Amino acid sequence: MSIGLLLHPSSPPQIPPPTTTSTGPPSFSSTAGNHHRHILSLSETCTTISHLKQLHAYTLRTTLPDETATLFLYGRFLHLSSSSSFSDVSYTFRIFNSIQQENHTPFMWNTLIRACAHDVSRKEEAFLLYRKMLERGKSSPDKHTFPFLLKACAYIFKLSEGKQIHCQILKHGLGKDVYVNNSLIHLYASCGCLDLAKKVFDEMPERSLVSWNSMIDALVRAGEFDSALEMFRETQESFEPDGYTMQSVLSACAGLGSLSLGAWAHAFLLRKRGFEVDVLIKNSLIEMYCKCGSLRMAEQVFQTMRKRDLASWNAIILGLATHGRAEEAMACFERMVENVKPNSVTFVALLIACNHRGLVEKGRLYFDVMVRDYGIEPALEHYGCIVDLVARAGYVSEAIDMVMNMKMKPDAVIWRSLLDACCKNGASVELSEQIATHIIEDNQSSNGSSGAYVLLSRVYASANRWNDVGIVRKLMTEHGIRKEPGCSSIEINGVTHEFFAGDTSHPQTKQIYKQLRLIEEKLSSIGYSPDQSQAPLVDSSREKECSLRLHSERLAIAFGLLNLPPQTPIRVFKNLRVCNDCHEVTKLISKMFDTEIIVRDRVRFHHFKDGSCSCSDYW
DNA sequence: GTAGGGTTAG
């Protein structure tokens, strides 16, 4: 039988077939060894699972030289069937199970474990296989086994299993293997155990670029951006950075919100040769520039991309959204759908765009379109945006209905949006109490509920229930809960200056407040009256004095106006969500001072490691 | 004799 005839017409190889020793006289080659070599070479040219199955069938009818050769060939089949281009794991299992148990080699076990580690729905099976491998007692795990197993483990964030595997690694004497250790670093970083990742890294006898990259990535994930950049500097003493390194570096710059560092990293990339600045790096650049407040540079990167993927579109839409440029974000979405199918993240970005600008109608529309036209189930994040949007606009009962109809448990962010709306819209004290209870119960041990306590005390104060106000304050003290202050930062000449609401600690405070008065006078002259409700909780005498100067971002803007040369763009970061009112007043100030002012929110402030910032917020 | 480690936004 001719294997050439069996293969699909599109298949590349048409190697003359061998004849088997069992099916008649040889035509041009007669040894089993030749068959073996022939099948092996054919296996290298398989491009579809169908080719492989034909080759497998052919092999079953063929006599091979010995058992070792047969097992080697089956190992190859296992590997092929589970490789990313074929990825027919059930077929891999069928081949594996067709081989007698005592003939399963470590290579076969490893291949099967790898197949499971790469398959989204089979991660758990990787552990079962490992256990079986040990139980059968014929094959010992080796240096190839553990990276696969740890990958599966990291994917499902199983720390305790990971630690057990770590023990197994040591038991089998593989604690020095660089691949195994890199996988351990990745695992511990995925589980949020920076200390353990660091320990593995520090104790490694040998490190590769991947070790450094994994460690830098671990630091970025943990929000230790400065340390990540420091490690990047160290890396270069031994290795040339690659694309992975640079993506982590860009993330670190974005995390710090430092445009100067980010621009430096960009220049480094352009200067560097030897690796391609691909879509993923470009996406990181867009994200970095957006997070560092330079939408202009982000747009430039986006515009000059020859190839864009889903993430590129999402990154730019999100950037526009968080900068309060909702119309452009929506226009970008329209262009996007002509090229790429949007996903759930796209709609988060669109809802954020609406949220930042108080576009309730549009927000409702996108929420419906997402479900109806794209079949995307709303996730917690979508609810977080829409509930906040609707609630802020004063549609409290609609927001409550939404929360009640959610398929998942609302988180503290959502409850807080509701509570905030209740406070502003004079909802009943009982309702506010109920909502506050949800938040406080969900956040017993963390500081995430500080907003709820503050809001609740406001509700009681407005109802003249001063006793209850006292009780709330006492509870806060007892639970060690601090108020979460509004905080904004601005980077000037590579130095980050930070301001809190009503802050007077800056050495230039006098001039800053003078500048603020000037801004306020100018604003009043054009009839603008700042929205009092947006002011953070401060004592009432100061609130009356000047609402404008109490906002942290406005202190930062005033500082920027004082210290930057005219026409220099002013970029301010806020630890909390930038609200519609802020976008509005920023636009006015930009116009009055003929300069570009951008205030944008930061997901997390790296110096609030103790969780005192709104890390759990989506914006 | 086969293979192996490190990314996707809120």
XYZ file of C-alpha atoms (C1' of nucleotides) in Angstrom:
629
model
C 0.000 0.000 0.000
C 1.274 3.451 -0.839
C 1.356 5.974 1.977
C 1.535 8.629 -0.715
C -1.963 7.704 -1.831
C -3.285 7.777 1.664
C -2.160 11.266 2.392
C -4.237 14.267 1.558
C -3.394 15.742 -1.877
C -2.182 18.942 -0.207
C 0.393 17.104 1.850
C 3.954 18.076 0.985
C 5.806 14.763 1.090
C 5.536 12.116 -1.535
C 8.342 9.897 -0.391
C 8.461 6.558 -2.208
C 6.774 4.011 0.025
C 8.588 1.204 1.685
C 7.237 -2.272 1.622
C 6.812 -4.174 4.806
C 8.462 -7.493 5.480
C 5.059 -9.018 6.126
C 3.308 -7.964 2.938
C 5.210 -9.461 0.108
C 8.457 -8.997 -1.650
C 10.416 -5.820 -1.166
C 10.382 -3.331 -3.976
C 13.446 -1.257 -3.226
C 14.063 -1.575 0.488
C 13.579 -4.563 2.613
C 14.632 -3.909 6.165
C 12.426 -3.046 9.116
C 14.980 -0.399 9.982
C 14.251 1.315 6.734
C 10.548 1.323 7.549
C 11.293 2.905 10.833
C 13.376 5.644 9.302
C 10.851 6.149 6.580
C 7.938 6.562 8.965
C 10.001 8.881 11.122
C 10.816 11.103 8.190
C 7.199 11.082 7.070
C 6.114 12.068 10.574
C 8.148 15.207 10.230
C 6.096 16.279 7.237
C 2.639 15.686 8.728
C 0.670 18.907 8.609
C -2.769 17.743 9.678
C -4.103 15.334 12.243
C -5.453 13.288 9.345
C -1.911 12.762 8.015
C -0.867 11.584 11.421
C -3.779 9.177 11.725
C -2.940 7.686 8.329
C 0.654 7.290 9.339
C -0.437 5.694 12.593
C -2.671 3.262 10.693
C 0.149 2.472 8.329
C 2.510 1.851 11.212
C 0.095 -0.668 12.713
C 0.451 -2.776 9.578
C 4.198 -2.496 9.469
C 6.902 -4.554 11.062
C 9.418 -2.469 12.889
C 12.897 -3.573 13.909
C 12.414 -3.772 17.667
C 10.424 -2.602 20.633
C 12.655 0.410 21.278
C 12.099 1.663 17.767
C 8.356 1.111 18.062
C 8.143 2.974 21.334
C 10.236 5.782 19.969
C 7.862 6.123 17.039
C 4.812 6.106 19.281
C 6.432 8.764 21.403
C 6.740 10.847 18.272
C 3.065 10.280 17.464
C 2.063 11.300 20.973
C 4.085 14.434 20.712
C 2.736 15.306 17.295
C -0.907 14.718 18.179
C -0.647 17.045 21.155
C 1.420 19.743 19.528
C -0.180 23.123 19.172
C -0.979 22.846 15.473
C -2.801 19.515 15.909
C -3.880 19.606 19.478
C -6.097 16.549 19.508
C -5.557 15.584 23.109
C -8.187 12.866 23.131
C -6.295 11.209 20.281
C -3.078 11.582 22.274
C -4.772 9.726 25.121
C -6.005 7.027 22.744
C -2.489 6.406 21.468
C -1.137 6.410 25.018
C -3.755 3.924 26.185
C -3.105 1.652 23.224
C 0.441 1.139 24.462
C 0.984 -1.485 27.123
C 1.376 0.049 30.557
C 4.802 -1.384 31.186
C 6.015 0.222 27.963
C 5.085 3.788 28.901
C 8.336 5.755 28.856
C 9.040 8.963 30.814
C 8.931 10.781 27.488
C 5.380 9.546 26.917
C 4.230 10.565 30.369
C 5.813 13.976 29.952
C 4.184 14.456 26.591
C 0.787 13.592 28.012
C 1.272 15.903 30.989
C 2.364 18.662 28.602
C -0.763 18.079 26.494
C -2.949 18.564 29.573
C -1.015 21.610 30.744
C -1.671 23.270 27.401
C -5.354 22.362 27.288
C -7.618 24.814 29.106
C -10.004 22.133 30.324
C -7.454 19.493 31.290
C -5.153 21.322 33.714
C -6.301 19.184 36.643
C -5.639 15.999 34.688
C -1.962 16.907 34.562
C -1.773 16.289 38.329
C -3.659 13.007 38.072
C -1.284 11.838 35.376
C 1.717 12.757 37.469
C 0.315 10.737 40.344
C -0.354 7.775 38.056
C 3.160 8.027 36.709
C 4.521 7.725 40.245
C 2.107 4.949 41.214
C 2.988 2.797 38.229
C 6.561 3.002 39.425
C 8.086 2.341 36.008
C 8.914 5.924 35.114
C 10.502 8.565 37.276
C 9.745 12.209 36.716
C 12.632 14.098 35.143
C 13.625 17.665 34.407
C 11.054 17.830 31.604
C 8.130 16.698 33.744
C 8.073 19.592 36.181
C 7.952 22.619 33.886
C 4.806 21.144 32.305
C 3.261 20.296 35.626
C 4.071 23.720 37.084
C 2.590 25.432 34.079
C -0.721 23.682 34.675
C -0.435 24.599 38.326
C 0.268 28.284 37.678
C -2.647 28.478 35.314
C -5.105 27.420 37.983
C -3.217 29.281 40.759
C -2.848 26.265 43.005
C -0.337 27.319 45.567
C -0.560 24.342 47.890
C -0.231 21.867 44.998
C 2.624 23.998 43.691
C 4.459 23.708 46.994
C 3.986 19.951 46.960
C 5.430 19.819 43.462
C 8.319 21.947 44.679
C 9.031 19.285 47.320
C 8.876 16.591 44.654
C 11.369 18.561 42.578
C 13.809 18.653 45.470
C 13.179 14.985 46.217
C 14.062 14.039 42.657
C 17.210 16.118 42.776
C 16.096 18.641 40.196
C 16.353 21.735 42.382
C 19.172 23.128 40.301
C 17.614 22.843 36.874
C 17.202 26.251 35.328
C 13.982 25.395 33.450
C 12.402 23.913 36.535
C 13.351 26.934 38.622
C 12.036 29.366 36.031
C 8.731 27.561 36.111
C 8.728 27.785 39.895
C 9.299 31.542 39.762
C 6.408 31.853 37.350
C 4.189 29.693 39.525
C 4.874 31.629 42.720
C 4.421 34.945 40.927
C 1.069 33.771 39.560
C -0.026 32.855 43.060
C 0.979 36.278 44.360
C 3.867 34.910 46.427
C 6.581 37.347 45.507
C 8.774 36.285 48.434
C 8.835 32.657 47.345
C 9.536 33.630 43.730
C 12.407 35.788 44.933
C 13.737 32.979 47.104
C 13.813 30.578 44.156
C 15.506 33.224 42.018
C 18.106 34.063 44.654
C 18.992 30.426 45.269
C 19.318 29.427 41.625
C 22.860 28.268 40.857
C 22.432 29.236 37.229
C 20.165 31.813 35.614
C 19.062 32.366 32.062
C 17.422 35.417 30.508
C 14.096 33.721 31.167
C 14.932 33.612 34.893
C 15.486 37.364 34.916
C 12.423 37.998 32.793
C 10.275 35.838 35.042
C 11.516 37.662 38.108
C 10.970 41.098 36.546
C 7.482 39.994 35.597
C 6.878 38.776 39.156
C 7.861 42.210 40.501
C 5.610 44.017 38.043
C 2.687 41.771 38.954
C 3.282 42.593 42.603
C 3.288 46.316 41.858
C 6.985 46.634 42.729
C 7.693 48.732 39.671
C 10.852 50.411 40.943
C 12.396 47.088 41.862
C 11.385 45.687 38.476
C 13.260 48.488 36.709
C 16.216 48.043 39.007
C 16.274 44.363 38.118
C 16.095 45.275 34.447
C 19.289 47.260 34.914
C 20.922 44.283 36.606
C 19.752 41.932 33.869
C 21.702 43.860 31.280
C 24.945 43.047 33.046
C 24.521 39.435 31.922
C 21.978 39.366 29.097
C 20.609 41.333 26.199
C 16.953 42.037 26.936
C 14.374 40.497 24.612
C 10.738 41.245 23.818
C 9.533 39.673 27.056
C 11.878 41.833 29.074
C 10.761 44.985 27.330
C 7.095 44.279 27.815
C 7.610 43.972 31.545
C 9.696 47.140 31.520
C 6.927 49.000 29.705
C 4.399 47.688 32.225
C 6.601 48.923 35.048
C 6.833 52.403 33.480
C 3.064 52.389 33.010
C 2.598 51.306 36.610
C 4.751 54.181 37.797
C 2.919 56.544 35.457
C 6.294 57.925 34.556
C 6.237 59.320 31.058
C 9.936 60.095 31.098
C 10.827 56.483 31.959
C 8.283 55.174 29.456
C 9.653 57.369 26.677
C 13.136 56.219 27.617
C 12.027 52.575 27.312
C 10.494 53.372 23.922
C 13.757 54.960 22.751
C 15.627 51.911 24.066
C 13.399 49.682 21.935
C 13.974 51.753 18.832
C 17.710 51.772 19.402
C 17.906 48.099 20.075
C 18.238 45.673 17.244
C 18.020 41.939 17.299
C 14.398 41.466 18.166
C 11.244 42.419 16.456
C 9.056 45.143 17.907
C 5.915 43.112 17.361
C 2.203 43.662 17.938
C 2.477 42.677 21.575
C 5.203 45.221 22.262
C 3.338 47.892 20.340
C 0.242 47.144 22.412
C 2.336 47.538 25.547
C 3.591 50.854 24.213
C 0.039 52.074 23.652
C -0.929 51.006 27.125
C 2.154 52.606 28.636
C 1.588 55.934 26.888
C -2.081 55.920 27.882
C -1.275 55.162 31.490
C 1.424 57.827 31.509
C -1.042 60.371 30.212
C 0.324 60.833 26.710
C -2.602 59.901 24.556
C -0.924 61.674 21.677
C 2.018 59.252 21.658
C -0.338 56.301 22.181
C -2.303 57.371 19.129
C 0.872 57.796 17.149
C 1.964 54.236 17.944
C -1.514 52.966 17.116
C -1.690 54.839 13.813
C 1.657 53.559 12.618
C 0.950 49.911 13.371
C 0.890 47.810 10.255
C -0.872 44.968 11.993
C -3.368 45.514 14.800
C -5.025 42.885 16.920
C -7.940 42.929 19.305
C -5.717 44.127 22.138
C -4.445 47.076 20.097
C -7.984 48.338 19.586
C -8.941 47.687 23.166
C -5.870 49.513 24.452
C -6.538 52.655 22.439
C -10.278 52.684 23.193
C -9.525 52.283 26.861
C -6.956 55.060 26.670
C -9.437 57.422 25.063
C -12.053 56.364 27.609
C -9.951 57.040 30.669
C -8.896 60.398 29.273
C -12.510 61.461 29.068
C -12.579 61.361 25.265
C -15.724 59.297 25.007
C -16.788 60.429 21.538
C -13.461 59.406 20.044
C -13.550 56.112 21.937
C -16.963 55.400 20.424
C -15.820 56.428 16.951
C -12.812 54.154 17.341
C -15.128 51.299 18.275
C -17.061 51.853 15.042
C -13.825 51.537 13.069
C -12.786 48.554 15.137
C -15.865 46.439 14.360
C -15.064 46.689 10.666
C -11.769 44.927 11.345
C -11.933 42.888 14.532
C -14.678 41.340 16.614
C -14.874 43.145 19.960
C -14.723 41.156 23.169
C -15.758 41.661 26.738
C -12.812 43.982 27.455
C -13.856 46.258 24.590
C -17.192 46.800 26.270
C -15.588 47.472 29.619
C -13.617 50.221 27.837
C -16.740 51.637 26.210
C -18.653 51.599 29.468
C -15.738 53.338 31.169
C -15.856 55.958 28.382
C -19.539 56.553 29.124
C -18.950 56.448 32.854
C -16.227 59.090 32.780
C -18.479 61.457 30.963
C -21.825 60.612 32.483
C -23.274 59.389 29.160
C -26.101 57.327 30.602
C -28.063 56.686 27.399
C -24.980 55.531 25.521
C -23.924 53.341 28.404
C -27.269 51.592 28.515
C -27.087 51.147 24.740
C -23.626 49.534 24.795
C -24.648 47.272 27.639
C -27.600 46.026 25.542
C -25.599 45.802 22.300
C -22.959 43.738 24.068
C -25.478 41.118 25.141
C -27.836 41.234 22.169
C -25.494 41.661 19.209
C -22.314 40.084 20.476
C -23.636 37.478 22.871
C -21.226 38.593 25.586
C -22.439 37.832 29.087
C -21.990 40.861 31.352
C -19.233 40.262 33.881
C -18.731 41.912 37.240
C -16.681 44.673 35.595
C -19.481 45.579 33.167
C -21.923 45.779 36.025
C -19.435 47.846 37.977
C -19.404 50.463 35.212
C -23.065 50.527 34.320
C -24.330 50.514 37.906
C -21.992 53.369 38.767
C -22.975 55.296 35.640
C -26.700 54.951 36.216
C -26.426 55.525 39.957
C -24.303 58.652 39.597
C -26.863 60.059 37.205
C -29.432 59.707 39.977
C -31.340 56.657 38.708
C -30.959 54.937 42.024
C -33.822 52.495 41.705
C -32.678 51.417 38.229
C -29.197 50.829 39.655
C -30.632 48.789 42.523
C -32.696 46.709 40.074
C -29.572 46.007 38.077
C -27.699 44.848 41.145
C -30.594 42.641 42.210
C -30.672 40.996 38.775
C -26.972 40.303 38.597
C -26.081 36.667 38.095
C -23.057 36.951 40.332
C -22.446 38.354 43.787
C -21.921 42.131 43.629
C -18.580 43.220 44.965
C -17.706 46.103 47.262
C -17.134 48.475 44.330
C -20.697 48.025 43.130
C -22.199 48.384 46.580
C -20.155 51.522 47.071
C -21.484 53.047 43.832
C -24.996 52.395 45.095
C -24.292 53.791 48.517
C -22.711 56.879 47.039
C -25.799 57.432 44.876
C -28.060 56.900 47.884
C -26.172 59.575 49.803
C -26.389 62.097 47.022
C -29.988 61.408 46.187
C -31.387 61.395 49.662
C -32.338 57.723 49.752
C -33.666 56.358 53.016
C -31.295 55.821 55.905
C -32.435 52.179 56.113
C -31.492 51.471 52.503
C -28.104 53.105 52.934
C -27.548 51.101 56.101
C -28.351 47.855 54.294
C -25.923 48.623 51.508
C -23.190 49.739 53.887
C -23.602 46.470 55.780
C -22.936 44.498 52.579
C -19.710 46.405 52.006
C -18.490 46.172 55.548
C -19.281 42.442 55.776
C -17.419 41.752 52.523
C -14.366 43.679 53.627
C -13.962 42.734 57.265
C -10.236 42.370 57.120
C -9.237 44.908 54.514
C -9.418 48.622 54.193
C -11.751 48.409 51.197
C -14.738 49.398 53.271
C -13.424 52.737 54.462
C -15.571 54.510 51.864
C -18.650 52.766 53.177
C -18.017 53.912 56.735
C -17.440 57.480 55.593
C -20.563 57.501 53.448
C -22.654 55.920 56.168
C -21.521 58.518 58.645
C -22.569 61.147 56.104
C -26.012 59.549 55.771
C -26.440 59.632 59.546
C -25.163 63.189 59.728
C -27.641 64.390 57.113
C -30.428 62.697 59.098
C -29.148 64.397 62.247
C -28.457 61.016 63.847
C -25.282 62.156 65.557
C -25.215 59.212 67.900
C -24.933 56.883 64.952
C -22.266 59.081 63.392
C -20.277 58.595 66.592
C -20.815 54.839 66.516
C -19.543 54.606 62.934
C -16.455 56.658 63.735
C -15.777 54.481 66.758
C -16.179 51.331 64.671
C -13.671 52.696 62.192
C -11.147 53.325 64.921
C -11.762 49.918 66.464
C -11.249 48.124 63.146
C -8.223 50.234 62.346
C -9.862 51.662 59.233
C -8.452 54.831 57.837
C -10.065 57.203 55.423
C -8.874 56.798 51.898
C -7.752 60.234 50.847
C -8.018 61.616 47.374
C -4.481 61.640 46.053
C -3.048 63.023 42.837
C 0.445 63.122 41.478
C 2.322 65.010 38.823
C 5.760 64.263 37.457
C 8.043 67.201 36.760
C 11.609 66.631 35.610
C 11.453 63.019 36.635
C 10.305 63.854 40.181
C 6.826 62.829 41.246
C 4.971 65.307 43.451
C 2.006 64.059 45.375
C -0.986 65.946 46.724
C -3.784 64.876 48.981
C -7.167 66.550 49.226
C -6.711 69.802 51.108
C -2.989 69.152 51.363
C -0.828 71.917 52.811
C 2.405 69.994 53.248
C 4.089 70.936 49.980
C 6.894 73.525 50.300
C 5.217 75.635 47.616
C 1.805 75.493 49.282
C 1.410 79.246 49.440
C 1.967 79.776 45.754
C -0.167 76.751 44.899
C -3.137 78.104 46.828
C -2.612 81.511 45.297
C -2.710 79.940 41.863
C -5.866 78.055 42.850
C -7.569 81.281 43.879
C -6.662 82.729 40.521
C -8.115 79.706 38.742
C -11.249 79.888 40.819
C -11.743 83.563 40.129
C -11.345 82.960 36.423
C -13.786 80.079 36.608
C -16.335 82.162 38.513
C -15.981 84.962 35.967
C -17.234 82.617 33.264
C -20.033 81.486 35.517
C -18.664 78.089 36.493
C -19.573 76.818 39.902
C -17.833 73.647 40.945
C -19.924 70.700 41.937
C -19.820 70.601 45.745
C -20.913 67.001 45.860
C -17.652 65.854 44.284
C -15.580 67.293 47.087
C -13.985 64.712 49.330
C -15.008 64.474 52.942
C -13.407 67.336 54.798
C -14.448 69.447 57.672
C -17.285 71.699 56.696
C -15.626 75.027 57.450
C -12.952 74.425 54.832
C -15.412 73.061 52.340
C -17.250 76.332 52.462
C -14.069 78.288 52.055
C -13.193 76.966 48.629
C -14.310 73.692 47.138
C -11.925 73.956 44.244
C -8.751 73.943 46.239
C -9.709 70.837 48.176
C -9.472 68.486 45.237
C -6.102 66.813 45.086
C -5.925 66.902 41.287
C -6.517 70.627 41.285
C -3.644 71.155 43.686
C -1.502 69.175 41.278
C -2.739 71.193 38.291
C -2.005 74.459 40.086
C 1.455 73.141 40.925
C 1.987 72.184 37.286
C 0.919 75.607 36.073
C 3.392 77.175 38.467
C 6.361 74.995 37.634
C 6.133 74.029 33.994
C 7.042 76.338 31.133
C 3.986 77.732 29.338
C 2.378 75.388 26.776
C 3.873 72.295 28.420
C 1.218 69.595 28.683
C 0.225 68.983 32.303
C -0.401 65.372 33.210
C -1.939 64.548 36.524
C -2.802 61.148 37.973
C -5.541 60.468 40.426
C -5.835 57.447 42.676
C -9.600 57.508 42.366
C -11.837 57.577 39.370
C -11.745 60.834 37.396
C -15.301 62.059 37.336
C -17.224 64.006 34.772
C -16.933 67.194 36.798
C -13.164 66.876 36.827
C -12.984 66.410 33.052
C -15.182 69.456 32.672
C -13.193 71.762 34.909
C -9.911 70.508 33.447
C -11.098 71.444 29.974
C -11.982 74.928 31.191
C -8.646 75.443 32.898
C -6.833 74.134 29.785
C -8.607 76.757 27.711
C -7.994 79.583 30.168
C -4.281 78.870 30.427
C -3.840 77.814 26.816
C -2.210 74.541 27.704
C -3.078 70.878 27.517
C -4.172 69.443 30.857
C -4.876 65.770 31.277
C -6.116 64.205 34.467
C -6.444 60.503 34.405
C -6.943 57.785 36.902
C -4.467 55.184 37.897
C -5.508 51.668 38.736
C -3.101 51.539 41.581
C -0.661 53.775 43.268
C 2.515 51.850 43.815
C 3.332 53.474 47.127
C 0.106 52.339 48.764
C 1.343 48.819 49.277
C -0.694 48.334 52.411
C -3.908 48.298 50.408
C -4.985 51.725 51.518
C -5.712 52.799 47.974
C -8.634 51.669 45.884
C -6.835 48.761 44.304
C -10.052 46.814 43.960
C -11.643 49.539 41.884
C -11.822 49.026 38.172
C -10.926 52.538 37.311
C 17.794 9.694 19.800
C 12.655 12.865 20.612
C 10.687 17.638 24.366
C 11.217 21.803 28.248
C 10.794 27.743 31.027
C 8.606 33.479 30.721
C 2.556 37.758 28.014
C -3.287 39.959 26.672
C -6.100 44.772 28.518
C -10.509 46.328 33.171
